[in-house]
Amino acid sequence: MPHSTRIVLMVLAGLSLLAALWTGLARIGWDLPLPNADFVSLHGPLMVIGFLGTLIGLERAAAAESFWVYAIPVFSALSILALLCGATQETVALLALIAALLFTVFFAGLYRRQPSEPFVVMTLSAAALSVANMVWVAETPVPQVVPWWVGFLVLMIAGERLELTRVRQPPLSARMQFRCSVAILLLGLIVSVFAFFAGVRVAGAGLLALACWLLRYDLAWQSLRLSGMPRFMASCLIAGYIWLAAGGLLWLLFSGSFVAGALYDAMLHAIFLGFVFSMIFAHGPIILPVITGVKMAFLKSFYLHATLLHAALVLRVYGDLGFVTAAQKWGGALNALAIILFLGNNIRAVKVANAARPAAPPAPSR
């Protein structure tokens, strides 16, 4: 697919991100203008399907050999365009479901060509997204869809990290711990369909177990001893795993509040911001050049948006757990600022990389 088309999809993903940030700030109490009173309820779909679904789909399509894989980010982007244009939840969820099913077919195909455990985990991740969007098609309340969306993102990232750890050839006991962690998470998701709060608690145990596994066996600890980009990526990964553990613990302790309110905010954003956006910050300088074809330089200012994200999230979770509204609101605002700084730093990194390119030699005169 031409780079121009990829950039259009990236722009749509970026618009979904900005809309998600806007609705997120409105949800935590900031007085912002909205098209209608129901617009704040779009925060989750805008972030998970519009931004993350399109971004992950683009990443996979850019690395794949088959053109049809681009249908994944296209359907993700179409679902969010439909959402912003006022389409029914059923229509939006159906478009998102098509993208998720294509995701599942894609990873199942990868496993068929190259059987390996990471591709099994990624296929399960895509299947979790498919279930989430099937449940959403049935107009189920968003909080009951969220655990499946979390399962999709956590399993996708865990599968990718597992693929990298094969370099170290972890012992059988470590591989069994990973499988048990994934099994507990999946069991919790399945139980949540029949006994929601009990399922959330079990899934929390799985998230906590996966976080402990990643903290123990991931290669990030080795990269932390390096400098430049490898150290930055490693620091983001480790911070993300700590937030995943915190999120799992919150799910275990407060599963009965997984509906709305301050505790629900903490349970979600420890994972979506602390874990998922840490992964995005870590891999953004690698993924974005693959998708767009532009070069990016490593900047020390990357630490600014990463540090702000985690410091603001600590403030936000403190506000959630202590029911301190001001801390929750300002923590959320600073989280949004960290993401805006991330976008700005990436644009600056592209400019720096292009400025560092040697000038093309002049054309020979005739």
Tab-separated table of C-alpha atoms in Angstrom:
chain	number	residue	atom	x	y	z
A	1	MET	CA	0.000	0.000	0.000
A	2	PRO	CA	1.350	3.478	-0.843
A	3	HIS	CA	2.807	5.449	2.047
A	4	SER	CA	0.227	8.184	1.418
A	5	THR	CA	-2.616	5.748	2.174
A	6	ARG	CA	-0.848	4.550	5.324
A	7	ILE	CA	-0.454	8.150	6.435
A	8	VAL	CA	-4.191	8.761	5.880
A	9	LEU	CA	-4.953	5.814	8.169
A	10	MET	CA	-2.413	7.125	10.683
A	11	VAL	CA	-4.162	10.502	10.615
A	12	LEU	CA	-7.510	8.796	11.286
A	13	ALA	CA	-5.943	6.902	14.185
A	14	GLY	CA	-4.510	10.178	15.488
A	15	LEU	CA	-7.902	11.891	15.261
A	16	SER	CA	-9.420	8.990	17.206
A	17	LEU	CA	-6.719	9.438	19.853
A	18	LEU	CA	-7.374	13.180	20.175
A	19	ALA	CA	-11.141	12.614	20.359
A	20	ALA	CA	-10.560	9.927	22.993
A	21	LEU	CA	-8.415	12.300	25.054
A	22	TRP	CA	-11.093	15.000	24.811
A	23	THR	CA	-13.897	12.673	25.913
A	24	GLY	CA	-11.669	11.215	28.626
A	25	LEU	CA	-11.077	14.660	30.131
A	26	ALA	CA	-14.801	15.355	30.011
A	27	ARG	CA	-15.495	12.062	31.803
A	28	ILE	CA	-13.317	12.986	34.774
A	29	GLY	CA	-14.986	16.340	35.262
A	30	TRP	CA	-13.352	18.934	32.999
A	31	ASP	CA	-15.929	21.298	31.508
A	32	LEU	CA	-15.328	20.843	27.777
A	33	PRO	CA	-17.700	21.465	24.849
A	34	LEU	CA	-19.213	18.248	23.449
A	35	PRO	CA	-21.458	17.574	20.428
A	36	ASN	CA	-23.997	15.864	22.688
A	37	ALA	CA	-24.354	14.453	26.193
A	38	ASP	CA	-23.675	10.880	25.054
A	39	PHE	CA	-20.357	11.719	23.380
A	40	VAL	CA	-18.353	10.993	26.560
A	41	SER	CA	-19.465	7.344	26.363
A	42	LEU	CA	-17.391	6.992	23.172
A	43	HIS	CA	-14.085	7.322	25.057
A	44	GLY	CA	-13.344	3.575	25.223
A	45	PRO	CA	-14.231	2.674	21.611
A	46	LEU	CA	-12.351	5.701	20.281
A	47	MET	CA	-9.207	4.673	22.151
A	48	VAL	CA	-9.295	0.882	21.723
A	49	ILE	CA	-10.788	0.445	18.256
A	50	GLY	CA	-10.134	3.790	16.609
A	51	PHE	CA	-6.590	4.406	17.808
A	52	LEU	CA	-5.090	1.156	19.070
A	53	GLY	CA	-6.932	-1.161	16.663
A	54	THR	CA	-5.969	0.934	13.643
A	55	LEU	CA	-2.377	1.400	14.835
A	56	ILE	CA	-1.752	-2.291	15.582
A	57	GLY	CA	-3.450	-3.275	12.331
A	58	LEU	CA	-1.235	-0.871	10.383
A	59	GLU	CA	1.885	-2.175	12.110
A	60	ARG	CA	1.045	-5.754	11.174
A	61	ALA	CA	-0.013	-4.868	7.634
A	62	ALA	CA	3.203	-2.922	6.976
A	63	ALA	CA	5.264	-5.952	8.027
A	64	ALA	CA	3.113	-8.516	6.175
A	65	GLU	CA	3.622	-9.773	2.647
A	66	SER	CA	-0.099	-9.845	1.771
A	67	PHE	CA	-1.986	-6.760	0.657
A	68	TRP	CA	-5.299	-7.968	2.112
A	69	VAL	CA	-3.996	-7.427	5.671
A	70	TYR	CA	-4.588	-3.692	5.167
A	71	ALA	CA	-8.291	-4.467	5.408
A	72	ILE	CA	-7.767	-4.746	9.195
A	73	PRO	CA	-6.844	-1.087	9.836
A	74	VAL	CA	-9.275	0.039	7.132
A	75	PHE	CA	-12.264	-1.595	8.867
A	76	SER	CA	-11.056	-0.309	12.262
A	77	ALA	CA	-10.879	3.222	10.873
A	78	LEU	CA	-14.266	2.855	9.146
A	79	SER	CA	-15.884	1.776	12.397
A	80	ILE	CA	-14.709	4.924	14.147
A	81	LEU	CA	-15.712	7.152	11.219
A	82	ALA	CA	-19.161	5.586	11.470
A	83	LEU	CA	-19.148	6.204	15.215
A	84	LEU	CA	-18.254	9.889	14.813
A	85	CYS	CA	-20.884	10.263	12.101
A	86	GLY	CA	-23.599	9.078	14.467
A	87	ALA	CA	-24.112	5.517	13.240
A	88	THR	CA	-25.771	3.003	15.536
A	89	GLN	CA	-23.666	0.988	17.998
A	90	GLU	CA	-24.590	-2.174	16.098
A	91	THR	CA	-23.186	-0.795	12.812
A	92	VAL	CA	-19.999	0.497	14.443
A	93	ALA	CA	-19.427	-2.749	16.342
A	94	LEU	CA	-20.067	-4.830	13.223
A	95	LEU	CA	-17.330	-2.989	11.304
A	96	ALA	CA	-14.998	-3.415	14.293
A	97	LEU	CA	-15.909	-7.108	14.455
A	98	ILE	CA	-14.912	-7.588	10.802
A	99	ALA	CA	-11.507	-6.069	11.592
A	100	ALA	CA	-11.128	-8.355	14.629
A	101	LEU	CA	-12.065	-11.490	12.673
A	102	LEU	CA	-9.541	-10.554	9.982
A	103	PHE	CA	-6.961	-10.124	12.758
A	104	THR	CA	-7.734	-13.658	13.937
A	105	VAL	CA	-7.446	-15.098	10.416
A	106	PHE	CA	-4.127	-13.281	9.940
A	107	PHE	CA	-2.494	-14.649	13.100
A	108	ALA	CA	-3.927	-18.117	12.555
A	109	GLY	CA	-2.293	-18.026	9.111
A	110	LEU	CA	1.031	-17.028	10.638
A	111	TYR	CA	0.799	-19.965	13.037
A	112	ARG	CA	-0.043	-22.358	10.219
A	113	ARG	CA	3.061	-21.271	8.293
A	114	GLN	CA	5.321	-21.145	11.356
A	115	PRO	CA	3.874	-22.987	14.383
A	116	SER	CA	5.096	-21.296	17.557
A	117	GLU	CA	3.758	-20.357	20.969
A	118	PRO	CA	3.909	-16.567	20.403
A	119	PHE	CA	1.601	-16.877	17.395
A	120	VAL	CA	-0.808	-18.955	19.485
A	121	VAL	CA	-0.929	-16.148	22.062
A	122	MET	CA	-1.416	-13.484	19.370
A	123	THR	CA	-4.206	-15.536	17.782
A	124	LEU	CA	-5.884	-15.759	21.198
A	125	SER	CA	-5.441	-11.995	21.491
A	126	ALA	CA	-7.251	-11.403	18.200
A	127	ALA	CA	-9.939	-13.896	19.251
A	128	ALA	CA	-10.448	-11.890	22.469
A	129	LEU	CA	-10.963	-8.766	20.362
A	130	SER	CA	-13.476	-10.673	18.236
A	131	VAL	CA	-15.424	-11.755	21.318
A	132	ALA	CA	-15.328	-8.188	22.661
A	133	ASN	CA	-16.809	-6.797	19.481
A	134	MET	CA	-19.379	-9.595	19.263
A	135	VAL	CA	-20.507	-8.689	22.775
A	136	TRP	CA	-20.534	-5.024	21.774
A	137	VAL	CA	-22.693	-5.768	18.706
A	138	ALA	CA	-25.320	-7.074	21.126
A	139	GLU	CA	-25.358	-3.558	22.687
A	140	THR	CA	-23.832	-4.784	25.930
A	141	PRO	CA	-22.717	-1.986	28.297
A	142	VAL	CA	-19.109	-0.966	27.647
A	143	PRO	CA	-17.771	-2.013	31.118
A	144	GLN	CA	-18.657	-5.618	30.279
A	145	VAL	CA	-16.760	-5.345	26.993
A	146	VAL	CA	-13.669	-3.738	28.540
A	147	PRO	CA	-12.117	-6.923	30.065
A	148	TRP	CA	-12.052	-8.503	26.600
A	149	TRP	CA	-10.480	-5.365	25.110
A	150	VAL	CA	-7.860	-5.515	27.863
A	151	GLY	CA	-7.305	-9.194	27.085
A	152	PHE	CA	-6.715	-8.331	23.438
A	153	LEU	CA	-4.073	-5.708	24.200
A	154	VAL	CA	-2.290	-7.540	27.015
A	155	LEU	CA	-2.112	-10.853	25.143
A	156	MET	CA	-0.916	-9.125	21.958
A	157	ILE	CA	1.934	-7.409	23.800
A	158	ALA	CA	2.755	-10.522	25.860
A	159	GLY	CA	2.910	-12.614	22.691
A	160	GLU	CA	5.292	-10.164	21.056
A	161	ARG	CA	7.537	-10.075	24.128
A	162	LEU	CA	7.479	-13.879	24.363
A	163	GLU	CA	8.708	-14.040	20.788
A	164	LEU	CA	11.736	-11.943	21.764
A	165	THR	CA	12.532	-13.964	24.891
A	166	ARG	CA	13.088	-17.068	22.751
A	167	VAL	CA	16.582	-15.678	22.132
A	168	ARG	CA	17.383	-16.523	25.761
A	169	GLN	CA	15.610	-19.910	25.569
A	170	PRO	CA	13.847	-19.678	28.960
A	171	PRO	CA	13.578	-22.972	30.882
A	172	LEU	CA	10.499	-25.177	30.712
A	173	SER	CA	9.381	-23.968	34.136
A	174	ALA	CA	9.308	-20.374	32.851
A	175	ARG	CA	7.324	-21.370	29.777
A	176	MET	CA	4.843	-23.230	31.968
A	177	GLN	CA	4.448	-20.152	34.197
A	178	PHE	CA	3.671	-18.072	31.113
A	179	ARG	CA	1.087	-20.586	29.883
A	180	CYS	CA	-0.581	-20.734	33.285
A	181	SER	CA	-0.749	-16.939	33.424
A	182	VAL	CA	-2.397	-16.767	29.997
A	183	ALA	CA	-4.792	-19.577	30.951
A	184	ILE	CA	-5.857	-17.745	34.136
A	185	LEU	CA	-6.488	-14.534	32.195
A	186	LEU	CA	-8.542	-16.356	29.551
A	187	LEU	CA	-10.465	-18.252	32.225
A	188	GLY	CA	-11.335	-14.954	33.894
A	189	LEU	CA	-12.569	-13.496	30.614
A	190	ILE	CA	-14.780	-16.526	29.979
A	191	VAL	CA	-16.144	-16.528	33.536
A	192	SER	CA	-16.973	-12.813	33.174
A	193	VAL	CA	-19.615	-13.696	30.579
A	194	PHE	CA	-21.585	-15.681	33.188
A	195	ALA	CA	-20.463	-14.130	36.497
A	196	PHE	CA	-19.017	-10.734	35.622
A	197	PHE	CA	-17.398	-9.589	38.870
A	198	ALA	CA	-15.968	-13.031	39.655
A	199	GLY	CA	-14.524	-13.172	36.143
A	200	VAL	CA	-12.897	-9.755	36.560
A	201	ARG	CA	-11.253	-10.973	39.781
A	202	VAL	CA	-9.878	-14.107	38.099
A	203	ALA	CA	-8.698	-12.084	35.098
A	204	GLY	CA	-6.931	-9.736	37.520
A	205	ALA	CA	-4.978	-12.682	38.885
A	206	GLY	CA	-3.959	-13.531	35.325
A	207	LEU	CA	-2.842	-9.952	34.640
A	208	LEU	CA	-0.788	-9.921	37.833
A	209	ALA	CA	0.815	-13.277	36.968
A	210	LEU	CA	1.695	-12.095	33.448
A	211	ALA	CA	3.200	-8.896	34.824
A	212	CYS	CA	5.381	-10.861	37.248
A	213	TRP	CA	6.500	-13.130	34.403
A	214	LEU	CA	7.427	-10.172	32.183
A	215	LEU	CA	9.304	-8.490	35.032
A	216	ARG	CA	11.244	-11.702	35.634
A	217	TYR	CA	12.034	-12.927	32.127
A	218	ASP	CA	11.767	-10.022	29.672
A	219	LEU	CA	14.912	-8.869	27.877
A	220	ALA	CA	14.327	-5.262	28.960
A	221	TRP	CA	16.625	-5.688	31.981
A	222	GLN	CA	19.565	-6.379	29.667
A	223	SER	CA	18.791	-3.359	27.472
A	224	LEU	CA	18.605	-1.129	30.544
A	225	ARG	CA	22.396	-1.378	30.824
A	226	LEU	CA	22.828	0.121	27.348
A	227	SER	CA	22.436	3.748	26.317
A	228	GLY	CA	20.308	5.803	23.951
A	229	MET	CA	17.200	4.276	22.437
A	230	PRO	CA	17.638	0.747	23.952
A	231	ARG	CA	17.762	2.159	27.496
A	232	PHE	CA	14.744	4.404	26.882
A	233	MET	CA	12.722	1.494	25.496
A	234	ALA	CA	13.736	-0.742	28.399
A	235	SER	CA	12.749	1.847	31.000
A	236	CYS	CA	9.323	2.243	29.375
A	237	LEU	CA	8.813	-1.522	29.241
A	238	ILE	CA	9.727	-2.091	32.887
A	239	ALA	CA	7.524	0.793	34.044
A	240	GLY	CA	4.698	-0.664	31.960
A	241	TYR	CA	5.044	-4.090	33.566
A	242	ILE	CA	4.854	-2.507	37.017
A	243	TRP	CA	1.624	-0.765	36.036
A	244	LEU	CA	0.244	-4.035	34.633
A	245	ALA	CA	0.920	-5.652	38.013
A	246	ALA	CA	-0.779	-2.724	39.762
A	247	GLY	CA	-3.768	-3.041	37.439
A	248	GLY	CA	-4.082	-6.762	38.078
A	249	LEU	CA	-3.939	-6.155	41.824
A	250	LEU	CA	-6.650	-3.481	41.556
A	251	TRP	CA	-8.873	-5.895	39.604
A	252	LEU	CA	-8.382	-8.462	42.358
A	253	LEU	CA	-9.200	-6.050	45.165
A	254	PHE	CA	-11.995	-3.966	43.645
A	255	SER	CA	-13.663	-6.173	41.030
A	256	GLY	CA	-17.090	-5.301	42.445
A	257	SER	CA	-16.551	-1.679	41.354
A	258	PHE	CA	-15.859	-2.584	37.711
A	259	VAL	CA	-18.850	-0.550	36.519
A	260	ALA	CA	-18.158	3.158	36.953
A	261	GLY	CA	-16.617	5.644	39.340
A	262	ALA	CA	-13.171	6.438	40.726
A	263	LEU	CA	-12.063	2.860	41.427
A	264	TYR	CA	-13.138	1.817	37.922
A	265	ASP	CA	-11.050	4.695	36.543
A	266	ALA	CA	-7.991	3.426	38.433
A	267	MET	CA	-8.526	-0.192	37.324
A	268	LEU	CA	-8.734	0.791	33.673
A	269	HIS	CA	-6.062	3.447	33.376
A	270	ALA	CA	-3.387	1.569	35.296
A	271	ILE	CA	-3.493	-0.791	32.304
A	272	PHE	CA	-4.526	1.382	29.353
A	273	LEU	CA	-2.239	4.302	30.251
A	274	GLY	CA	0.386	2.777	32.532
A	275	PHE	CA	0.912	-0.426	30.569
A	276	VAL	CA	-0.346	0.040	27.009
A	277	PHE	CA	0.917	3.591	26.484
A	278	SER	CA	4.263	2.648	28.018
A	279	MET	CA	4.523	0.042	25.275
A	280	ILE	CA	3.546	2.637	22.653
A	281	PHE	CA	6.121	5.105	23.977
A	282	ALA	CA	8.758	2.357	23.920
A	283	HIS	CA	8.081	1.111	20.408
A	284	GLY	CA	6.821	4.295	18.731
A	285	PRO	CA	10.251	5.315	17.358
A	286	ILE	CA	10.484	1.874	15.709
A	287	ILE	CA	6.889	1.316	14.595
A	288	LEU	CA	6.177	4.758	13.125
A	289	PRO	CA	9.073	4.646	10.604
A	290	VAL	CA	7.904	1.183	9.479
A	291	ILE	CA	4.372	2.453	8.878
A	292	THR	CA	5.134	5.867	7.403
A	293	GLY	CA	8.522	5.286	5.801
A	294	VAL	CA	10.064	8.325	7.533
A	295	LYS	CA	13.170	8.232	9.691
A	296	MET	CA	13.173	9.224	13.358
A	297	ALA	CA	16.038	10.258	15.596
A	298	PHE	CA	16.291	9.369	19.274
A	299	LEU	CA	15.871	12.433	21.476
A	300	LYS	CA	16.586	12.704	25.189
A	301	SER	CA	13.347	14.685	25.424
A	302	PHE	CA	11.516	11.342	24.977
A	303	TYR	CA	12.085	10.899	28.711
A	304	LEU	CA	9.942	13.980	29.312
A	305	HIS	CA	6.684	12.529	28.011
A	306	ALA	CA	7.443	9.116	29.535
A	307	THR	CA	8.194	10.550	32.991
A	308	LEU	CA	5.159	12.833	32.871
A	309	LEU	CA	2.882	9.931	31.921
A	310	HIS	CA	3.856	7.881	34.969
A	311	ALA	CA	4.015	10.769	37.447
A	312	ALA	CA	0.584	11.982	36.338
A	313	LEU	CA	-0.825	8.478	36.532
A	314	VAL	CA	0.424	8.115	40.108
A	315	LEU	CA	-1.410	11.361	40.927
A	316	ARG	CA	-4.534	10.162	39.136
A	317	VAL	CA	-4.634	6.758	40.829
A	318	TYR	CA	-4.016	8.442	44.183
A	319	GLY	CA	-7.029	10.621	43.465
A	320	ASP	CA	-9.082	7.589	42.443
A	321	LEU	CA	-8.241	5.481	45.480
A	322	GLY	CA	-8.469	8.361	47.953
A	323	PHE	CA	-11.515	9.919	46.266
A	324	VAL	CA	-9.604	13.182	45.855
A	325	THR	CA	-11.335	14.745	42.878
A	326	ALA	CA	-8.715	17.434	42.221
A	327	ALA	CA	-5.890	14.866	42.060
A	328	GLN	CA	-7.921	12.684	39.707
A	329	LYS	CA	-8.763	15.603	37.403
A	330	TRP	CA	-5.247	17.046	37.269
A	331	GLY	CA	-3.682	13.615	36.927
A	332	GLY	CA	-5.938	12.972	33.932
A	333	ALA	CA	-5.116	16.343	32.387
A	334	LEU	CA	-1.382	15.733	32.772
A	335	ASN	CA	-1.792	12.246	31.273
A	336	ALA	CA	-3.359	13.863	28.206
A	337	LEU	CA	-0.505	16.386	28.100
A	338	ALA	CA	2.041	13.536	28.208
A	339	ILE	CA	0.432	11.945	25.153
A	340	ILE	CA	0.374	15.294	23.315
A	341	LEU	CA	4.067	15.733	24.168
A	342	PHE	CA	4.699	12.221	22.816
A	343	LEU	CA	3.138	13.225	19.488
A	344	GLY	CA	5.098	16.478	19.438
A	345	ASN	CA	8.390	14.777	20.280
A	346	ASN	CA	7.865	12.271	17.493
A	347	ILE	CA	7.265	15.047	14.972
A	348	ARG	CA	10.425	16.775	16.206
A	349	ALA	CA	12.371	13.486	15.967
A	350	VAL	CA	11.366	13.177	12.303
A	351	LYS	CA	12.557	16.732	11.613
A	352	VAL	CA	15.868	16.109	13.378
A	353	ALA	CA	16.439	12.885	11.424
A	354	ASN	CA	15.683	14.569	8.103
A	355	ALA	CA	17.913	17.539	8.936
A	356	ALA	CA	20.758	15.124	9.684
A	357	ARG	CA	20.569	13.520	6.248
A	358	PRO	CA	23.440	14.454	3.949
A	359	ALA	CA	22.397	16.819	1.224
A	360	ALA	CA	21.971	15.255	-2.206
A	361	PRO	CA	24.857	16.024	-4.564
A	362	PRO	CA	24.046	18.631	-7.231
A	363	ALA	CA	23.102	17.321	-10.642
A	364	PRO	CA	25.993	17.418	-13.101
A	365	SER	CA	25.871	20.364	-15.479
A	366	ARG	CA	25.551	19.670	-19.158
